Amino acid sequence: MTSSVFTEQYGRCRELLVQYRQAKSMTQVQLAEALNRPQSFVSKYESGERRLDLVEYLEIANALQFDPCELIRLISNEVLSEPTIMDEWEVTAQELTILVRENPSLRGMLFGYVAELKLREIVSAFPGIRAIKKFDDHDRKKKGDLHIIYHHRAFNVESKSLQTSQIKFDAENQTWSGKAQVDASDSRIVTLPSGRTLKTTLLLRGEFDILAVNCYEFNQTWHFQFARNRDLPCSSYKKYSPEEQDALISSLIPVTWPPRSPFHSDLRVLLDEMLEAGEGSDPSEIGLDC
């Protein structure tokens, strides 16, 4: 199941919830009163700013007096009849597979986006997740592939993949090792803690909160490991000064499975640690609100 915040199906679900409310001639304020919630609760889930959980959905269905299964069946039927991109382009799954395998750059790009999708699937199922958002890739002010609100704090997560050429399997110890490429897709101007600027492809300490490395290439299953930005190794590139090295994250970071420090296999454990330490940011600072 894909992250409900990002699918067309969830958008359709929101549209239907609005229609059900309007069919009852209820305002957002009146529905909120029936739910014993603030008006902003209704406004945010109808606009997509806030993700509903199952219990909340059932409460809304009860307040609006509609069958919750009816909405699900309606969306399911629409999804089944919706044409896929392969239908639109008139290509078969086999032809698309050949294109991806014959064009490594295309495979790498698609693989990265699929990894982000899988990451959203995992995160969206966590209790305590109040909102999930992906900002425009071209917005350089919003670094991070996935922005989430966990309980009352916002965290941005940078998603990266393993380099296939670096992967090794230790049959004796049943362990995997490799390296994740952790840098930007192109060079840009960054500001160092001293205020100096530098043009680089490397990422900064503090530029995001959590690194998520997808480990699909280890054993062909979708799983991730996670580390704090601050715990990642610094760059050792001799081209940079000591100040620059300390401020920049290494472009290649060793990764193993099972994970070793600073990585965690369970993002919830890491998030709870960060909450306890007072890390994360105010959701309103990055344009998110719960």
CSV table of N, CA, C and O in Angstrom, one decimal, residues 210-262:
chain,number,residue,atom,x,y,z
A,210,ILE,N,17.6,13.1,9.0
A,210,ILE,CA,17.8,11.7,9.0
A,210,ILE,C,18.2,11.2,7.6
A,210,ILE,O,17.6,11.6,6.6
A,211,LEU,N,19.2,10.3,7.6
A,211,LEU,CA,19.5,9.7,6.3
A,211,LEU,C,18.9,8.3,6.3
A,211,LEU,O,19.0,7.5,7.2
A,212,ALA,N,18.1,8.0,5.2
A,212,ALA,CA,17.5,6.7,5.0
A,212,ALA,C,18.2,6.0,3.8
A,212,ALA,O,18.2,6.6,2.7
A,213,VAL,N,18.8,4.9,4.0
A,213,VAL,CA,19.5,4.1,3.0
A,213,VAL,C,18.7,2.9,2.6
A,213,VAL,O,18.4,2.1,3.5
A,214,ASN,N,18.2,2.8,1.4
A,214,ASN,CA,17.5,1.6,1.0
A,214,ASN,C,18.5,0.5,0.7
A,214,ASN,O,19.5,0.7,0.0
A,215,CYS,N,18.2,-0.7,1.3
A,215,CYS,CA,19.1,-1.8,1.2
A,215,CYS,C,18.5,-2.9,0.3
A,215,CYS,O,18.9,-4.1,0.5
A,216,TYR,N,17.7,-2.5,-0.7
A,216,TYR,CA,17.1,-3.5,-1.6
A,216,TYR,C,18.2,-4.3,-2.3
A,216,TYR,O,18.0,-5.6,-2.5
A,217,GLU,N,19.3,-3.7,-2.7
A,217,GLU,CA,20.3,-4.4,-3.5
A,217,GLU,C,21.1,-5.5,-2.7
A,217,GLU,O,21.8,-6.3,-3.2
A,218,PHE,N,20.9,-5.5,-1.3
A,218,PHE,CA,21.6,-6.5,-0.5
A,218,PHE,C,20.9,-7.9,-0.8
A,218,PHE,O,21.6,-8.9,-1.0
A,219,ASN,N,19.6,-7.9,-0.7
A,219,ASN,CA,19.0,-9.2,-0.9
A,219,ASN,C,17.7,-9.2,-1.6
A,219,ASN,O,16.8,-10.1,-1.5
A,220,GLN,N,17.5,-8.1,-2.4
A,220,GLN,CA,16.3,-8.0,-3.3
A,220,GLN,C,15.0,-7.9,-2.6
A,220,GLN,O,14.0,-8.3,-3.0
A,221,THR,N,15.0,-7.3,-1.4
A,221,THR,CA,13.8,-7.0,-0.6
A,221,THR,C,13.9,-5.6,-0.2
A,221,THR,O,15.0,-5.0,0.1
A,222,TRP,N,12.7,-4.9,0.0
A,222,TRP,CA,12.7,-3.5,0.4
A,222,TRP,C,12.8,-3.4,1.9
A,222,TRP,O,11.9,-3.6,2.6
A,223,HIS,N,14.0,-2.9,2.3
A,223,HIS,CA,14.2,-2.6,3.7
A,223,HIS,C,15.2,-1.4,3.8
A,223,HIS,O,16.0,-1.2,2.8
A,224,PHE,N,15.2,-0.7,4.9
A,224,PHE,CA,16.0,0.5,5.0
A,224,PHE,C,16.7,0.5,6.3
A,224,PHE,O,16.4,-0.2,7.2
A,225,GLN,N,17.8,1.4,6.4
A,225,GLN,CA,18.4,1.7,7.6
A,225,GLN,C,18.6,3.2,7.7
A,225,GLN,O,18.6,3.9,6.7
A,226,PHE,N,18.7,3.6,9.0
A,226,PHE,CA,18.5,5.1,9.2
A,226,PHE,C,19.6,5.6,10.2
A,226,PHE,O,20.0,4.9,11.1
A,227,ALA,N,20.1,6.8,9.9
A,227,ALA,CA,21.1,7.4,10.8
A,227,ALA,C,20.8,8.9,10.9
A,227,ALA,O,20.3,9.6,10.0
A,228,ARG,N,21.2,9.5,12.1
A,228,ARG,CA,21.1,10.9,12.3
A,228,ARG,C,22.1,11.6,11.3
A,228,ARG,O,23.2,11.1,11.1
A,229,ASN,N,21.8,12.8,10.8
A,229,ASN,CA,22.7,13.5,10.0
A,229,ASN,C,24.0,13.8,10.8
A,229,ASN,O,25.1,13.6,10.3
A,230,ARG,N,23.9,14.2,12.1
A,230,ARG,CA,25.0,14.6,12.8
A,230,ARG,C,26.0,13.4,13.1
A,230,ARG,O,27.2,13.7,13.4
A,231,ASP,N,25.5,12.2,12.9
A,231,ASP,CA,26.4,11.0,13.2
A,231,ASP,C,27.1,10.5,12.0
A,231,ASP,O,27.9,9.5,12.1
A,232,LEU,N,26.8,11.1,10.8
A,232,LEU,CA,27.4,10.6,9.6
A,232,LEU,C,28.9,11.1,9.5
A,232,LEU,O,29.2,12.1,10.0
A,233,PRO,N,29.7,10.3,8.8
A,233,PRO,CA,31.1,10.7,8.7
A,233,PRO,C,31.3,11.9,7.8
A,233,PRO,O,30.6,12.2,6.9
A,234,CYS,N,32.3,12.7,8.2
A,234,CYS,CA,32.6,13.9,7.5
A,234,CYS,C,33.4,13.6,6.2
A,234,CYS,O,34.0,12.5,6.1
A,235,SER,N,33.5,14.5,5.3
A,235,SER,CA,34.3,14.4,4.1
A,235,SER,C,35.7,14.4,4.5
A,235,SER,O,36.2,15.1,5.4
A,236,SER,N,36.5,13.6,3.7
A,236,SER,CA,38.0,13.5,3.9
A,236,SER,C,38.7,14.0,2.6
A,236,SER,O,39.9,13.8,2.5
A,237,TYR,N,37.9,14.6,1.7
A,237,TYR,CA,38.4,14.9,0.4
A,237,TYR,C,39.5,16.0,0.6
A,237,TYR,O,39.2,17.1,1.2
A,238,LYS,N,40.7,15.8,0.1
A,238,LYS,CA,41.8,16.7,0.4
A,238,LYS,C,41.7,18.0,-0.3
A,238,LYS,O,42.4,19.0,0.0
A,239,LYS,N,40.8,18.1,-1.3
A,239,LYS,CA,40.5,19.4,-2.0
A,239,LYS,C,40.0,20.4,-1.0
A,239,LYS,O,40.2,21.6,-1.2
A,240,TYR,N,39.3,20.0,0.1
A,240,TYR,CA,38.6,20.9,1.0
A,240,TYR,C,39.5,21.2,2.2
A,240,TYR,O,40.3,20.3,2.6
A,241,SER,N,39.3,22.3,2.8
A,241,SER,CA,40.0,22.7,4.0
A,241,SER,C,39.4,22.0,5.2
A,241,SER,O,38.3,21.4,5.1
A,242,PRO,N,40.1,22.0,6.3
A,242,PRO,CA,39.6,21.3,7.5
A,242,PRO,C,38.2,21.8,7.9
A,242,PRO,O,37.3,21.1,8.3
A,243,GLU,N,38.0,23.1,7.8
A,243,GLU,CA,36.7,23.7,8.1
A,243,GLU,C,35.6,23.1,7.1
A,243,GLU,O,34.5,22.8,7.6
A,244,GLU,N,35.9,23.0,5.9
A,244,GLU,CA,35.0,22.5,4.9
A,244,GLU,C,34.7,21.1,5.1
A,244,GLU,O,33.6,20.6,5.0
A,245,GLN,N,35.8,20.3,5.4
A,245,GLN,CA,35.6,18.9,5.6
A,245,GLN,C,34.7,18.6,6.8
A,245,GLN,O,33.8,17.7,6.8
A,246,ASP,N,34.8,19.4,7.9
A,246,ASP,CA,34.0,19.2,9.1
A,246,ASP,C,32.5,19.5,8.8
A,246,ASP,O,31.6,19.0,9.5
A,247,ALA,N,32.3,20.4,7.9
A,247,ALA,CA,30.9,20.9,7.6
A,247,ALA,C,30.2,20.0,6.6
A,247,ALA,O,29.0,20.1,6.4
A,248,LEU,N,31.0,19.2,5.8
A,248,LEU,CA,30.4,18.4,4.7
A,248,LEU,C,30.4,16.9,5.1
A,248,LEU,O,31.3,16.4,5.8
A,249,ILE,N,29.4,16.2,4.6
A,249,ILE,CA,29.2,14.8,4.8
A,249,ILE,C,29.9,14.0,3.7
A,249,ILE,O,29.9,14.4,2.5
A,250,SER,N,30.5,13.0,4.0
A,250,SER,CA,31.2,12.1,3.1
A,250,SER,C,30.3,11.7,1.9
A,250,SER,O,29.1,11.4,2.2
A,251,SER,N,30.8,11.6,0.7
A,251,SER,CA,30.0,11.2,-0.4
A,251,SER,C,29.7,9.7,-0.5
A,251,SER,O,28.7,9.3,-1.0
A,252,LEU,N,30.6,8.9,0.1
A,252,LEU,CA,30.4,7.5,0.2
A,252,LEU,C,30.4,7.0,1.7
A,252,LEU,O,31.4,7.3,2.4
A,253,ILE,N,29.4,6.4,2.1
A,253,ILE,CA,29.3,6.0,3.5
A,253,ILE,C,29.1,4.5,3.6
A,253,ILE,O,28.2,3.9,3.0
A,254,PRO,N,30.0,3.8,4.4
A,254,PRO,CA,29.9,2.4,4.5
A,254,PRO,C,28.5,2.0,5.2
A,254,PRO,O,28.1,2.6,6.1
A,255,VAL,N,28.0,0.9,4.6
A,255,VAL,CA,26.7,0.4,5.1
A,255,VAL,C,26.8,-1.1,5.2
A,255,VAL,O,27.3,-1.8,4.3
A,256,THR,N,26.2,-1.7,6.2
A,256,THR,CA,26.2,-3.1,6.4
A,256,THR,C,24.8,-3.6,6.7
A,256,THR,O,24.0,-2.9,7.1
A,257,TRP,N,24.6,-4.9,6.5
A,257,TRP,CA,23.4,-5.5,7.0
A,257,TRP,C,23.8,-6.9,7.6
A,257,TRP,O,24.4,-7.7,7.0
A,258,PRO,N,23.4,-7.1,8.9
A,258,PRO,CA,22.7,-6.2,9.8
A,258,PRO,C,23.4,-4.8,10.0
A,258,PRO,O,24.6,-4.8,9.9
A,259,PRO,N,22.6,-3.8,10.3
A,259,PRO,CA,23.2,-2.5,10.5
A,259,PRO,C,24.2,-2.4,11.6
A,259,PRO,O,24.0,-3.0,12.6
A,260,ARG,N,25.1,-1.5,11.5
A,260,ARG,CA,26.1,-1.1,12.5
A,260,ARG,C,26.0,0.4,12.8
A,260,ARG,O,25.6,1.1,11.9
A,261,SER,N,26.4,0.8,14.0
A,261,SER,CA,26.4,2.2,14.3
A,261,SER,C,27.1,3.0,13.2
A,261,SER,O,28.1,2.6,12.7
A,262,PRO,N,26.5,4.1,12.8
A,262,PRO,CA,25.4,4.9,13.5
A,262,PRO,C,24.0,4.6,13.0
A,262,PRO,O,23.1,5.3,13.2
